[in-house]
């Protein structure tokens, strides 16, 4: 409670002294001014396909860091200290929640197997390769003081792709298949790499055997299922509360507040129970958009749709601004006494490992799923494999947060090599975000959209036979539950089951949903229209 | 960065340790769970006219405090430490901004003189009386160690009315005149009492003369004008940016983000320049609702209207939850070694002084304004004076924050009397919020609405002659600027000027607004309709 401190002379000293800590106020003022600048500049650059808000924020943060560095005469470039609490408690949850809330559910679940394979198996492959590569190569560069745990940690840290920048680069409407795979992978990947990282930290390195590996797998599966279940439960509870208690006397402010608070509560509960909060809040978002969102008033729908997106947008911009500003942290660069040559060697080694590590799972897994899939339109052709590989190369704030956690958090002072690892991670993050963030959009245009327009390369651009069958099934199934038991229609669905297993899972889910879930938890068509508010609001997704 | 700490055994210790400080996570989980509970219980109690969300939150906070007290075996009742930064940086700004954004501007400016008199002169009167009363009475009770500065601070602390609970108790639609006066007074009062408090803290007590008083007045006027100007400037800049830069390619997320960030930035800038952030953000809200809000898309309008209200609602509930939980802070009660008798004596003395201090300005000022006003319908009759007096008796978080600042922030340990002052302030806040918060609504019903229905006691329930004249003037004035120069209509307005000075100020403001302001900054009728979103959204206010 260090308030009413003597205010520095550089501020106008009126007789009314502030209650607030001046340095906090300065930091917040600078950050909010920069955020405003990012939004305005980002909007002006919208037409420019090389730039986006992430890169603007990153560069603006770098510039601001330089200015602060000059003002403080190279003592410090930072206005706020990078805090993992700030990142994991306040910035990441709204981004992931909004992603779940706005994701096209049908696309997501259609590609669920592929997403899981990429996100889990792929991340593990990448982790192994990067760890092994770093172990073999770093000694040649001259980095010697790292132990085996550090190398494993490096693997986990650099396996965490950045789903935030990916979201800005890929377009859900232009390339839905790619978007759902790359983004879905990003969410699962976040969870996987954090689990791997935690596992590495608690690992007894002297005793690695099959049992440890099995235990790790068990922990991972346990986390996956409990986290998902918690998220679904939180979403369903919010839907039930709003449907049951609020029925007939809706209050937009309370509905929106309850949705926000329940989502955040699910994240906190998951963290408290040592589960993966990211997975939890992601599934909470999905369930809320499927049930809760349909139970509230029209104005609540418009408000939640845009308010969640806005908060997520601000958090994303903040993160990049912050990473940019943090990159110039003079203490870290001073502690790492490595020559620029070594720094560049380590960074480029790490980046090369990231490239190889990602290539090593994207192409094999994509080809395996291609063999399994029968429909040619859902196959991932080489061109798309290349984009999936490319779009997942960006590294972001999760990487930096994990890197700080591993290398800066020890109670001892920063060793040279730890500082070197942190600065190299920052270089990799900056380089990948700026370079890949700016090239990806034009690349997608060049590789996919322009070349492939006549052949309709993206599977979901035109409704396939499957889609039409689903459409037919859905239209057969009126929104009141009664109609689904008619024998003639049932027969039609049975013949479809045999010919089309994937769509049939979706079909039976719809049946189950309409019969058991929606009557209890509400959802589209199961809650009477609430007329208190503007009409015609668009769905948050086209599921 | 105390992360990855050893997690207490009471938590399930899976192999995945959390990155986050466990105590923070626990505190946040409890707070968010309590917030959810408040919203649900508050909604269920909506029909009950004795309860509201503030009281529910306060009582729930008290209960939670008791539980924590029992769990920790009377070591601590607090999960989070009360921080003035949290309150002044994150909780108060959204509440005041939303108040400005949703206030009925016409009502507010119609009663502007009355509001200023109540908020400035009234607060000063109350401050003098409470300080004097405390100085004369406390020595008799046995409180001796306070110096003259402390007594003046007590006066400033207890002159700060609580605008948050008032908002929940009064209804803008049922009693618009009362609402605008009591709430408007609350906002100006907040600023006044904080200015007074700061002035007292920087005062040289040995040298009080006329010059000091004049200086104080000068400071106050300087703050009033610069803060208001800063708020208006921030609002106009946001309107200009959105009108000019975004024209033709609106993006709801960016518009909403920019409005939120600009408002918050204005508050931070005001604090940085040692102005009154509360006044600044209040006027920023008014200007944004008058210009910016009309420049954005329909969905941005719906979103901002409800998102701001929601954030403000969550902040309000959080504050009351927090005050309730903080009231049981065992350290404070232990430090104050006063007997229960002394505690009660001090608290009731303070409360009596609050009652007298408010009565001493409400009735005289109301009668003075009644003498000035010519129209009988705008006069404040005795019944309403009583309600104005009553509704402003609640004391809230500002009082607690100021009290902590004065009595708990000294570098020395808490003296007995300082602790006694803090606990007494807490008692006054709890008592006034619970008692007045629950009685005010029924009281208004009994005194105003029920008794007075046949005589239309509330001046604005029926359109008066003045209102009809304004309506006529406005209808004469088409929304395109051209029509305002026709000579015949001008003549009509000139004759009205002489007979009706108050409405004429409004009329000329409208003319100026339509001719100079709206063409530059946008506003209703000056920005073409943006069709991208749902139609028919209601105005956030009926100005």
PDB file of C-alpha atoms in Angstrom, chain B residues 52-55 57-58 87 91-99 160-171 179 182-187 189-190 278 309 311-321 323 391-392 394-399 433 437:
ATOM      1  CA  UNK B  52     -30.688  -5.710  -3.526  1.00  0.00           C
ATOM      2  CA  UNK B  53     -27.379  -6.923  -4.903  1.00  0.00           C
ATOM      3  CA  UNK B  54     -25.329  -4.551  -2.757  1.00  0.00           C
ATOM      4  CA  UNK B  55     -26.767  -5.848   0.470  1.00  0.00           C
ATOM      5  CA  UNK B  57     -22.922  -8.947  -1.592  1.00  0.00           C
ATOM      6  CA  UNK B  58     -22.182  -7.233   1.704  1.00  0.00           C
ATOM      7  CA  UNK B  87     -10.222   0.100  -5.952  1.00  0.00           C
ATOM      8  CA  UNK B  91     -13.150  -0.886  -9.804  1.00  0.00           C
ATOM      9  CA  UNK B  92     -14.187   2.755  -9.539  1.00  0.00           C
ATOM     10  CA  UNK B  93     -13.492   3.938 -13.136  1.00  0.00           C
ATOM     11  CA  UNK B  94     -15.914   1.553 -14.896  1.00  0.00           C
ATOM     12  CA  UNK B  95     -18.680   2.389 -12.423  1.00  0.00           C
ATOM     13  CA  UNK B  96     -18.362   6.135 -12.868  1.00  0.00           C
ATOM     14  CA  UNK B  97     -17.853   5.863 -16.630  1.00  0.00           C
ATOM     15  CA  UNK B  98     -20.976   3.772 -16.998  1.00  0.00           C
ATOM     16  CA  UNK B  99     -22.895   6.262 -14.867  1.00  0.00           C
ATOM     17  CA  UNK B 160     -18.044  11.132   0.699  1.00  0.00           C
ATOM     18  CA  UNK B 161     -21.477   9.697  -0.113  1.00  0.00           C
ATOM     19  CA  UNK B 162     -21.783   6.361  -1.834  1.00  0.00           C
ATOM     20  CA  UNK B 163     -23.011   6.752  -5.390  1.00  0.00           C
ATOM     21  CA  UNK B 164     -22.859   3.015  -6.080  1.00  0.00           C
ATOM     22  CA  UNK B 165     -25.584   1.844  -3.719  1.00  0.00           C
ATOM     23  CA  UNK B 166     -27.648   4.940  -4.459  1.00  0.00           C
ATOM     24  CA  UNK B 167     -27.787   3.904  -8.102  1.00  0.00           C
ATOM     25  CA  UNK B 168     -29.280   0.569  -7.133  1.00  0.00           C
ATOM     26  CA  UNK B 169     -31.836   2.030  -4.777  1.00  0.00           C
ATOM     27  CA  UNK B 170     -33.153   4.866  -6.921  1.00  0.00           C
ATOM     28  CA  UNK B 171     -34.879   4.259 -10.209  1.00  0.00           C
ATOM     29  CA  UNK B 179     -32.202  10.220  -9.394  1.00  0.00           C
ATOM     30  CA  UNK B 182     -28.886  12.474  -5.823  1.00  0.00           C
ATOM     31  CA  UNK B 183     -26.692  10.695  -8.325  1.00  0.00           C
ATOM     32  CA  UNK B 184     -25.290  13.867  -9.874  1.00  0.00           C
ATOM     33  CA  UNK B 185     -24.558  15.126  -6.395  1.00  0.00           C
ATOM     34  CA  UNK B 186     -22.806  11.825  -5.667  1.00  0.00           C
ATOM     35  CA  UNK B 187     -20.412  12.203  -8.580  1.00  0.00           C
ATOM     36  CA  UNK B 189     -19.375  14.955  -4.135  1.00  0.00           C
ATOM     37  CA  UNK B 190     -16.846  12.190  -4.808  1.00  0.00           C
ATOM     38  CA  UNK B 278     -13.669  10.541 -11.452  1.00  0.00           C
ATOM     39  CA  UNK B 309     -23.293  -1.776 -17.649  1.00  0.00           C
ATOM     40  CA  UNK B 311     -18.587  -4.358 -16.119  1.00  0.00           C
ATOM     41  CA  UNK B 312     -19.894  -1.645 -13.820  1.00  0.00           C
ATOM     42  CA  UNK B 313     -22.297  -4.125 -12.243  1.00  0.00           C
ATOM     43  CA  UNK B 314     -19.515  -6.651 -11.598  1.00  0.00           C
ATOM     44  CA  UNK B 315     -17.278  -3.944 -10.133  1.00  0.00           C
ATOM     45  CA  UNK B 316     -20.064  -2.754  -7.807  1.00  0.00           C
ATOM     46  CA  UNK B 317     -20.806  -6.243  -6.578  1.00  0.00           C
ATOM     47  CA  UNK B 318     -17.109  -6.899  -6.115  1.00  0.00           C
ATOM     48  CA  UNK B 319     -16.713  -3.761  -3.986  1.00  0.00           C
ATOM     49  CA  UNK B 320     -19.539  -4.687  -1.645  1.00  0.00           C
ATOM     50  CA  UNK B 321     -18.385  -8.282  -1.368  1.00  0.00           C
ATOM     51  CA  UNK B 323     -16.133  -4.377   2.016  1.00  0.00           C
ATOM     52  CA  UNK B 391     -30.746   8.610   0.025  1.00  0.00           C
ATOM     53  CA  UNK B 392     -27.423  10.390   0.421  1.00  0.00           C
ATOM     54  CA  UNK B 394     -25.112   5.815   2.650  1.00  0.00           C
ATOM     55  CA  UNK B 395     -21.358   5.624   2.931  1.00  0.00           C
ATOM     56  CA  UNK B 396     -19.346   3.168   0.843  1.00  0.00           C
ATOM     57  CA  UNK B 397     -16.026   2.074  -0.546  1.00  0.00           C
ATOM     58  CA  UNK B 398     -14.663   5.593  -1.116  1.00  0.00           C
ATOM     59  CA  UNK B 399     -15.095   6.252   2.603  1.00  0.00           C
ATOM     60  CA  UNK B 433     -25.481   0.475   3.582  1.00  0.00           C
ATOM     61  CA  UNK B 437     -29.976   0.401   1.406  1.00  0.00           C
TER      62      UNK B 437
END
